[in-house]
Each structure stands twice: as C-alpha cells, then as structure tokens.
Amino acid sequence: MNPHNLSIEELKQTAAQVRRDIVRMVHAVNSGHPGGSLGCTDYFVSLYFRVMNYSTDFTMDGEGEDLFFLSNGHISPVWYSTLARAGFFEVKELATFRKLDSRLQGHPTTHEGLPGIRIASGSLGQGLSVAIGAAQAKKLNKDNNLVYVLMGDGELEEGQIWEAAMYAPHHKVDNIIATVDRNGQQIDGSTAEVAGLGDLRAKFEAFGWHVLEADGNNFELLLPALDDARAATGKGKPVIILMDTEMGFGVDYMMGSHKWHGVAPNDEQLEKALQQLAVEQASDY
Amino acid sequence: MKEYTYTEKKDTRSGFGDGLLELGRRNPNVVGLCADLIGSLKMGAFQKEFPERFFQVGIAEANMIGLAAGMTIGGKIPFTGTFANFSTGRVYDQIRQSVAYSGKNVKICASHAGLTLGEDGATHQILEDIGMMKMLPGMTVINPCDYNQTKAATIAIADYEGPVYLRFGRPVVPIFTPADQKFEIGKAVMLNEGTDVSIFATGHLVWKAILAGKILADKGISAEIINIHTIKPLDTEAVLKSVAKTGCVVSAEEHNRIGGLGDSIAQALATSKPAPQEYVAVNDTFGESATPDELMEKYGLTENDIVAAAERAISRK
C-alpha cells in the first residue's frame, strides 16, 4: 500500500510544492543541483505519493516494502523534499540542507541517520549495483516487493553501470525497476556532445533488459508507464524505464540548457521561479 | 624463546575457504560473492553446498562491491572474494562510498596479497592495500598469520557488525597457531615474552618473526614477539605495554613501509612514548616476477632481515 495514494490533481499540487522546496533549498545555500531535481520531481512524487508500497516508519532493511535508491545523488534536493513531504521527517528540516551539522548533506548519506536513505550516493555509477544486490536479498528473503533505482543519463558513462547491466539479466533479477533520467544534459554540455550515449533502448535490450520509455514530466503518461513497469516484473528480466525529462522543468529560464545543473538562483531568480511554481495552498517551510 | 613447531603447511586462503564453509552452515545470512576466482579464493565448497547463497559476479569487481553493499539491506552478511589488488585499489571508491561511508556490513576478503603471490609479478602484488583500507573511517583491517588463524578470523568477522577487510595469501606456510583459538578482533597475541626488543609482525611475517626470535636468542638477545593480526583497530595498549618494557621496536609486514602496520605502531608510539623503531617492509617500490622465497629475500622480508632490524633498534636505544 502507498500511504498517500494521491489523485493526479493532488500529485500536481504536491509536485509544485516540492519544486518550490527545491529552488528555495538551493537558493538558501547558494549551492546544489536544481536542474535535474526539477526534472525528476514528477517521478519522485509519483513513486512516493502513489506507486510505492512503503511505510514512513523507516527501517534500513525495508522488509515487506518497496525500496528506492538514488544513484545520481546530486539531485538530493528533490529526494529530501519528497521524503519530508511524504512524512519521513519534518519539513522544516529542509532548511538545514547543506549546512553544518545537517542530516541533509549535499549528497545523500546514511551516515547522519536521515530516514529514507539506505546508501550514500554521489560518486556516480554505483547505485544500480546496490539496487540489484538489495533486489537479490529480497529474493533470498522471499519478499515479493520491488526495488526502484534512478540513474542519470550522463551517469551511464560510468563503466560500473554496464557491469551491473550485464549481471542483472544473467541472474534473472526481475524484481527491479531501474529508471534513467534521460534529460540529455550533463555538466559540460549535452550528453550527445560530451559522450554520445547512442541508442539506449538497443543497448539495454541487447544486455537482456525489458525496456520501457516514458514521459517523466506528465503524470497522465508517467503513471501508466510505471504501472506497465510493475506489470513487467517477475518475468525473468530486469526492467528499465528510459524516462524523458526536461532539466529545470517548471521554471522557464532553467529549461532547455545544462547551465542549471549545479547553479543556484539568486534572489530575483528565486522570486521568478516561485511565481511560476504556484500552488493552491503553499506550505513553504 | 618459547618453542613453536608445526607438522603441516597450508595456504591462508584455504583457511578462508574452510571458514566460509563452516559459516555457511552456522549462519543462513552469510552469502558469498566472487569475481571469477572461485578456485583461487577457495570458495568452491561454499558455492557447492549453498548455491542459492553464492553469486558468481564475473570479472566486475566494482559491481561486486555494490551488490554486496545492497545485499546488506535485507540482513545478508556478504563475503566478497577476489585478489587483494582487485579487492582494494581497483574498487577503492566503491568501498569508500557504498561500504565504509554507508556503514555496510560487508566483509571484503582478499587473497594473493603482497609479494608472495610470486610469478605473476607487480601488477598483482599489491603492497598498498593495508594502507588504503586502514585510512577508511570505520574499516576494520585484519591480516592473519596462518591457516588456523585465517579460518578463525573468517568465522569471527561474521559476528562483528561493520565493514571488514580480511587479507590473506597464496603460498603454503606453517600452521603454528591452535585450531581451537578464539579470534578476538583488535586483540594482539603474545607469542614470546622478552625484554630487549619488541617485534610486532603481521601475516606471513609472524612465522618469520618466530624464526628470528630463535636466532636472536642464540645471540643472547631476548625478543618479545607479538602477532598483530588486527591492524585496525590497533591494540595500542599491547604495543605501549611491550615497548615500555623493551624500549625499542621492530615492525614486520609484507607491505609497503609507507602506510602499513609499521606506521600504525609509529603513530601510537610517537603520540605517547616514542621509541627507536626499525621497519621490515618493502621499501616503497613495486615487486616483480619470481618465486615467493626469492622475492622475500630480495625485498628484505626474511627472518635474517628481522634479526638485523632488531639489532639496529637495540643499538639506537
């Protein structure tokens, strides 16, 4: 059971609130990664407010629950806001992001005991392996719940991803739903310019994955895709969603560019962003 | 000098393999992962008896470390197996982030450590692994000395919650510790009480320290010989207590002199009660191809090197 199970209209309102949190968090410390966070907001809100089976009474082992891992840890603002809004910790703690003695480190960590986090991430390329390991532990424990993991598309340049991509089909790890945030951007420019990821569907299919594609910034399309992904589990193949998102989605001047990967808005830009991210009943921390 | 004899020689990696098999029978949460070196790591018996709890990862060490970290979520106790080189340097960042910083209960088990890997040469003879692993906050670093101790250590680390680096080797070496020993992580083992010099040895150098002790005894020198199987956390109390009595130190290890056991002891002494110290270790260089014995001779890791170091240390008192 998902503890919230929101309607699409409610998901949209929640996503707008999460996006407000993101821009306010990075603005407050003049650092952090708003672009990818805004792009993946609808995905996070879908998982935590509609799709995943979990309890906000957090346990590290998460037995009897779906698990989520974030491999591209730099988009921590969207995860922190989502976790807080979903009830893992108090929303006001978002104000401590990236500050001294905070549980909300620049990149997610278990080290400070923040509920909802099961592995440190930030150094890229490691999360898929971790998620596959957790999925295999679930199989050993005869726990039928699923493991979700999100990766960036630029992150696919890391070799470890392809070690893991080769391993999971061979071992029939069919209780995992990986997702690639295909926003086409990375720090130094577009993924096409920097490394040329090529045909990701063909690559993952050749490795033996069940591949789905989704629009990550449209709940009407994303939710059915997540349903399709769940339906595809348990059939001998790992599942991966190539999810198209727009970096900076929701804030017009951040969209269509890699420039807002790791840059915070100034005071004026923040005001402009918040005007665009209107919610019926804002509950900013 | 206390007598130490042996009737059998075995490789320490076999101690690991036999310990893992016993653990598999005792603890259903123990799982094994290997990167295409099942025979070398002696993990075959575990694989055969517990196929559902054994994961052949292939030649993909980074993935193996990540998988192991993930398997702890759900209560598994993963033991990863590959050569020491590929267990540490190749996957340092994976261990750092997904295991050590994340506080995961992964046991990184590393064979073929040091020069005694032999003919394969320097690409595989890692001499920096203890240093790399001990620098990671929260990592326990263990380097047992013979088959029995490696088996006991393997079993003991399953009951300890937290990341462990367990280092062992390829060559057959004398079995001189008791089969029924209780392995206490972080507890030095007194092998011979002496008054003139403290010899702290780890891994394959422990037996050589015993041989050195006999030679020193014949020369009228009383050596205290202590087996430091756990390099981190170091048994600082045992080190300080011994050196308070003897007044000088020899450290002996199959590792670079930078960053190994010797440096841990030097730090303990320098911040408490400094004493003359001599290192028996590889002098900041890579190894090469040859037989293990030839390499130990060339790179200064024999009992005679320990004797010479002891005499130098005593002369500096």
Short mmCIF file of C-alpha atoms in Angstrom, two decimals, chain A:
data_model
loop_
_atom_site.label_atom_id
_atom_site.label_comp_id
_atom_site.label_asym_id
_atom_site.label_seq_id
_atom_site.Cartn_x
_atom_site.Cartn_y
_atom_site.Cartn_z
CA MET A 1 0.00 0.00 0.00
CA ASN A 2 1.11 3.52 -0.72
CA PRO A 3 0.47 5.64 2.39
CA HIS A 4 -0.78 8.62 0.34
CA ASN A 5 -2.30 7.28 -2.89
CA LEU A 6 -2.98 10.76 -4.28
CA SER A 7 -5.07 11.65 -7.30
CA ILE A 8 -3.40 13.14 -10.35
CA GLU A 9 -4.59 16.62 -9.37
CA GLU A 10 -3.15 16.16 -5.89
CA LEU A 11 0.10 14.84 -7.36
CA LYS A 12 0.41 18.01 -9.45
CA GLN A 13 -0.06 20.21 -6.40
CA THR A 14 2.47 18.15 -4.43
CA ALA A 15 4.97 18.33 -7.28
CA ALA A 16 4.66 22.10 -7.40
CA GLN A 17 5.28 22.28 -3.67
CA VAL A 18 8.33 20.01 -3.99
CA ARG A 19 9.65 22.23 -6.79
CA ARG A 20 9.19 25.28 -4.54
CA ASP A 21 11.22 23.49 -1.87
CA ILE A 22 13.97 22.67 -4.36
CA VAL A 23 14.56 26.20 -5.56
CA ARG A 24 14.32 27.60 -2.02
CA MET A 25 16.77 24.99 -0.67
CA VAL A 26 19.47 25.63 -3.25
CA HIS A 27 18.91 29.38 -3.10
CA ALA A 28 19.37 29.42 0.68
CA VAL A 29 22.88 27.99 0.50
CA ASN A 30 23.75 29.24 -2.99
CA SER A 31 24.71 25.70 -4.00
CA GLY A 32 23.18 22.40 -5.01
CA HIS A 33 21.65 20.96 -8.15
CA PRO A 34 18.25 22.38 -9.15
CA GLY A 35 18.14 21.36 -12.83
CA GLY A 36 17.95 17.56 -12.51
CA SER A 37 15.94 17.87 -9.30
CA LEU A 38 13.18 19.85 -11.01
CA GLY A 39 13.22 17.49 -13.98
CA CYS A 40 12.73 14.40 -11.80
CA THR A 41 10.16 15.86 -9.41
CA ASP A 42 7.17 14.22 -11.06
CA TYR A 43 8.90 10.84 -10.91
CA PHE A 44 9.70 11.17 -7.20
CA VAL A 45 6.21 12.40 -6.37
CA SER A 46 4.69 9.54 -8.38
CA LEU A 47 6.73 6.93 -6.52
CA TYR A 48 6.27 8.26 -3.00
CA PHE A 49 2.69 9.54 -3.26
CA ARG A 50 1.10 6.92 -5.49
CA VAL A 51 3.15 3.95 -6.64
CA MET A 52 5.49 2.52 -4.00
CA ASN A 53 4.47 0.31 -1.13
CA TYR A 54 6.26 1.58 1.97
CA SER A 55 5.96 2.84 5.50
CA THR A 56 7.31 6.14 6.79
CA ASP A 57 8.36 4.20 9.91
CA PHE A 58 11.74 3.75 8.30
CA THR A 59 13.78 0.60 8.75
CA MET A 60 17.10 0.05 6.99
CA ASP A 61 16.16 -3.45 5.81
CA GLY A 62 12.77 -2.35 4.49
CA GLU A 63 11.35 -5.87 4.66
CA GLY A 64 7.89 -6.10 3.18
CA GLU A 65 8.30 -2.77 1.40
CA ASP A 66 9.36 -1.45 -1.99
CA LEU A 67 12.79 0.19 -1.80
CA PHE A 68 14.11 3.22 -3.67
CA PHE A 69 17.75 4.04 -4.39
CA LEU A 70 19.05 7.26 -5.91
CA SER A 71 22.26 6.64 -7.83
CA ASN A 72 22.73 10.19 -9.17
CA GLY A 73 22.90 11.58 -5.65
CA HIS A 74 23.44 15.18 -6.67
CA ILE A 75 19.71 15.63 -7.20
CA SER A 76 19.32 15.26 -3.43
CA PRO A 77 17.02 18.34 -3.11
CA VAL A 78 14.13 16.59 -4.85
CA TRP A 79 14.58 13.46 -2.73
CA TYR A 80 14.84 15.37 0.54
CA SER A 81 11.76 17.43 -0.20
CA THR A 82 9.80 14.36 -1.31
CA LEU A 83 10.81 12.39 1.79
CA ALA A 84 9.88 15.26 4.09
CA ARG A 85 6.54 15.90 2.36
CA ALA A 86 5.82 12.15 2.42
CA GLY A 87 6.33 12.08 6.19
CA PHE A 88 9.80 10.64 6.80
CA PHE A 89 10.95 13.71 8.73
CA GLU A 90 9.74 17.23 9.46
CA VAL A 91 9.50 19.59 6.52
CA LYS A 92 11.24 22.38 8.46
CA GLU A 93 14.44 20.28 8.43
CA LEU A 94 14.75 21.13 4.72
CA ALA A 95 16.09 24.48 5.92
CA THR A 96 19.26 22.72 7.11
CA PHE A 97 20.21 21.48 3.61
CA ARG A 98 23.99 21.65 3.08
CA LYS A 99 24.54 23.47 6.38
CA LEU A 100 26.85 22.44 9.23
CA ASP A 101 25.61 19.51 11.36
CA SER A 102 22.74 18.72 8.98
CA ARG A 103 21.34 15.30 8.17
CA LEU A 104 20.67 16.73 4.69
CA GLN A 105 24.18 16.53 3.27
CA GLY A 106 24.98 17.84 -0.20
CA HIS A 107 24.73 14.28 -1.43
CA PRO A 108 22.54 11.68 0.32
CA THR A 109 24.09 9.58 3.06
CA THR A 110 23.16 7.05 5.70
CA HIS A 111 25.95 8.46 7.83
CA GLU A 112 23.79 11.08 9.55
CA GLY A 113 20.81 8.77 10.03
CA LEU A 114 18.29 10.52 7.79
CA PRO A 115 15.19 8.31 7.47
CA GLY A 116 14.52 7.14 3.93
CA ILE A 117 18.16 6.86 2.84
CA ARG A 118 19.72 3.40 2.59
CA ILE A 119 23.05 4.07 0.86
CA ALA A 120 25.35 7.00 0.25
CA SER A 121 25.48 8.20 -3.34
CA GLY A 122 27.10 11.00 -5.25
CA SER A 123 30.16 9.35 -6.69
CA LEU A 124 28.36 8.17 -9.80
CA GLY A 125 27.74 4.74 -11.22
CA GLN A 126 27.29 2.74 -8.02
CA GLY A 127 23.55 2.76 -7.36
CA LEU A 128 22.48 0.19 -9.93
CA SER A 129 24.78 -2.43 -8.39
CA VAL A 130 23.50 -1.63 -4.91
CA ALA A 131 19.87 -1.85 -6.02
CA ILE A 132 20.46 -5.20 -7.74
CA GLY A 133 22.10 -6.50 -4.56
CA ALA A 134 19.13 -5.35 -2.49
CA ALA A 135 16.78 -6.99 -5.01
CA GLN A 136 18.66 -10.28 -4.69
CA ALA A 137 18.46 -10.02 -0.90
CA LYS A 138 14.68 -9.61 -1.29
CA LYS A 139 14.57 -12.80 -3.33
CA LEU A 140 16.56 -14.68 -0.69
CA ASN A 141 14.16 -13.35 1.95
CA LYS A 142 11.13 -14.36 -0.17
CA ASP A 143 9.99 -10.73 -0.08
CA ASN A 144 7.93 -10.02 -3.19
CA ASN A 145 8.27 -6.25 -3.08
CA LEU A 146 10.21 -4.31 -5.69
CA VAL A 147 13.39 -2.28 -5.81
CA TYR A 148 13.48 1.03 -7.69
CA VAL A 149 16.62 2.88 -8.68
CA LEU A 150 17.10 6.14 -10.54
CA MET A 151 20.22 6.97 -12.57
CA GLY A 152 21.18 10.00 -14.59
CA ASP A 153 21.77 9.59 -18.30
CA GLY A 154 25.22 11.16 -18.08
CA GLU A 155 25.91 8.66 -15.32
CA LEU A 156 25.66 5.86 -17.88
CA GLU A 157 29.16 6.86 -18.97
CA GLU A 158 30.45 5.11 -15.81
CA GLY A 159 31.69 1.58 -16.55
CA GLN A 160 30.24 0.05 -13.39
CA ILE A 161 26.73 0.68 -14.75
CA TRP A 162 27.43 -1.72 -17.60
CA GLU A 163 28.93 -4.33 -15.28
CA ALA A 164 25.64 -4.21 -13.38
CA ALA A 165 23.61 -4.09 -16.59
CA MET A 166 25.27 -7.34 -17.70
CA TYR A 167 24.84 -9.00 -14.30
CA ALA A 168 21.13 -8.46 -13.64
CA PRO A 169 19.69 -10.28 -16.69
CA HIS A 170 22.17 -13.15 -16.26
CA HIS A 171 20.96 -13.64 -12.70
CA LYS A 172 17.30 -13.06 -13.65
CA VAL A 173 16.90 -10.18 -11.22
CA ASP A 174 13.34 -9.45 -12.29
CA ASN A 175 12.21 -7.60 -9.15
CA ILE A 176 13.92 -4.35 -10.03
CA ILE A 177 12.69 -1.30 -11.93
CA ALA A 178 15.60 0.90 -12.94
CA THR A 179 14.96 4.29 -14.45
CA VAL A 180 17.24 6.51 -16.49
CA ASP A 181 16.59 10.23 -16.21
CA ARG A 182 17.07 10.96 -19.88
CA ASN A 183 17.32 14.75 -19.80
CA GLY A 184 20.13 14.79 -22.34
CA GLN A 185 22.30 17.13 -20.26
CA GLN A 186 25.40 16.86 -18.15
CA ILE A 187 27.80 19.38 -16.61
CA ASP A 188 29.91 20.08 -19.66
CA GLY A 189 27.04 20.18 -22.15
CA SER A 190 24.56 17.85 -23.79
CA THR A 191 25.13 14.11 -23.46
CA ALA A 192 25.24 13.99 -27.27
CA GLU A 193 28.16 16.43 -27.35
CA VAL A 194 30.03 15.05 -24.36
CA ALA A 195 29.88 11.30 -24.85
CA GLY A 196 27.17 10.19 -27.25
CA LEU A 197 25.06 7.69 -25.34
CA GLY A 198 23.67 6.30 -28.56
CA ASP A 199 20.63 4.08 -28.74
CA LEU A 200 19.96 3.27 -25.08
CA ARG A 201 16.95 1.09 -25.85
CA ALA A 202 19.03 -1.08 -28.17
CA LYS A 203 21.88 -1.21 -25.67
CA PHE A 204 19.78 -2.30 -22.71
CA GLU A 205 17.76 -4.72 -24.82
CA ALA A 206 20.99 -6.26 -26.07
CA PHE A 207 22.04 -6.71 -22.44
CA GLY A 208 18.77 -8.54 -21.76
CA TRP A 209 16.60 -5.91 -20.07
CA HIS A 210 12.90 -5.29 -20.59
CA VAL A 211 12.93 -1.67 -21.79
CA LEU A 212 10.11 0.85 -21.47
CA GLU A 213 10.02 4.52 -22.35
CA ALA A 214 8.13 7.25 -20.54
CA ASP A 215 7.50 10.97 -20.41
CA GLY A 216 8.75 11.93 -16.98
CA ASN A 217 7.04 15.32 -16.83
CA ASN A 218 3.45 14.31 -17.48
CA PHE A 219 1.58 12.37 -14.79
CA GLU A 220 -1.04 11.22 -17.30
CA LEU A 221 1.71 9.42 -19.20
CA LEU A 222 4.17 8.63 -16.42
CA LEU A 223 1.76 6.80 -14.10
CA PRO A 224 0.64 4.28 -16.76
CA ALA A 225 4.29 3.72 -17.66
CA LEU A 226 5.09 2.95 -14.03
CA ASP A 227 2.12 0.56 -13.98
CA ASP A 228 3.46 -1.13 -17.12
CA ALA A 229 6.86 -1.44 -15.48
CA ARG A 230 5.36 -3.13 -12.41
CA ALA A 231 3.43 -5.48 -14.65
CA ALA A 232 6.65 -6.40 -16.45
CA THR A 233 8.40 -7.54 -13.26
CA GLY A 234 8.53 -11.17 -12.20
CA LYS A 235 9.01 -12.42 -15.74
CA GLY A 236 12.67 -13.31 -15.69
CA LYS A 237 14.06 -9.98 -16.87
CA PRO A 238 15.07 -6.79 -15.09
CA VAL A 239 13.02 -3.78 -16.12
CA ILE A 240 14.31 -0.36 -17.12
CA ILE A 241 12.43 2.82 -17.97
CA LEU A 242 14.07 5.35 -20.25
CA MET A 243 12.36 8.43 -18.88
CA ASP A 244 12.49 11.64 -20.84
CA THR A 245 12.56 14.73 -18.66
CA GLU A 246 13.28 18.38 -19.12
CA MET A 247 16.05 19.64 -16.89
CA GLY A 248 14.71 22.54 -14.81
CA PHE A 249 11.08 21.61 -15.59
CA GLY A 250 8.64 24.13 -14.16
CA VAL A 251 10.99 27.10 -14.16
CA ASP A 252 11.15 28.53 -17.67
CA TYR A 253 14.59 30.11 -17.54
CA MET A 254 16.16 26.86 -16.28
CA MET A 255 14.75 24.69 -19.05
CA GLY A 256 16.46 23.60 -22.26
CA SER A 257 20.02 24.02 -21.03
CA HIS A 258 22.64 22.31 -18.92
CA LYS A 259 23.53 25.62 -17.25
CA TRP A 260 21.33 24.98 -14.20
CA HIS A 261 22.83 21.57 -13.46
CA GLY A 262 24.65 22.81 -10.38
CA VAL A 263 23.89 26.52 -10.05
CA ALA A 264 21.53 28.16 -7.56
CA PRO A 265 19.17 31.02 -8.43
CA ASN A 266 19.79 34.49 -7.00
CA ASP A 267 17.12 36.44 -5.07
CA GLU A 268 15.43 37.82 -8.16
CA GLN A 269 15.55 34.49 -9.98
CA LEU A 270 14.08 32.75 -6.94
CA GLU A 271 11.10 35.12 -6.89
CA LYS A 272 10.53 34.50 -10.57
CA ALA A 273 10.72 30.72 -10.04
CA LEU A 274 8.27 30.80 -7.13
CA GLN A 275 5.80 32.83 -9.20
CA GLN A 276 5.89 30.10 -11.82
CA LEU A 277 5.53 27.32 -9.23
CA ALA A 278 2.23 28.45 -7.80
CA VAL A 279 0.22 26.05 -5.65
CA GLU A 280 -3.29 26.46 -4.29
CA GLN A 281 -2.10 26.29 -0.70
CA ALA A 282 1.64 26.81 -0.46
CA SER A 283 3.14 25.37 2.71
CA ASP A 284 6.73 26.53 2.35
CA TYR A 285 8.93 25.57 5.29
#
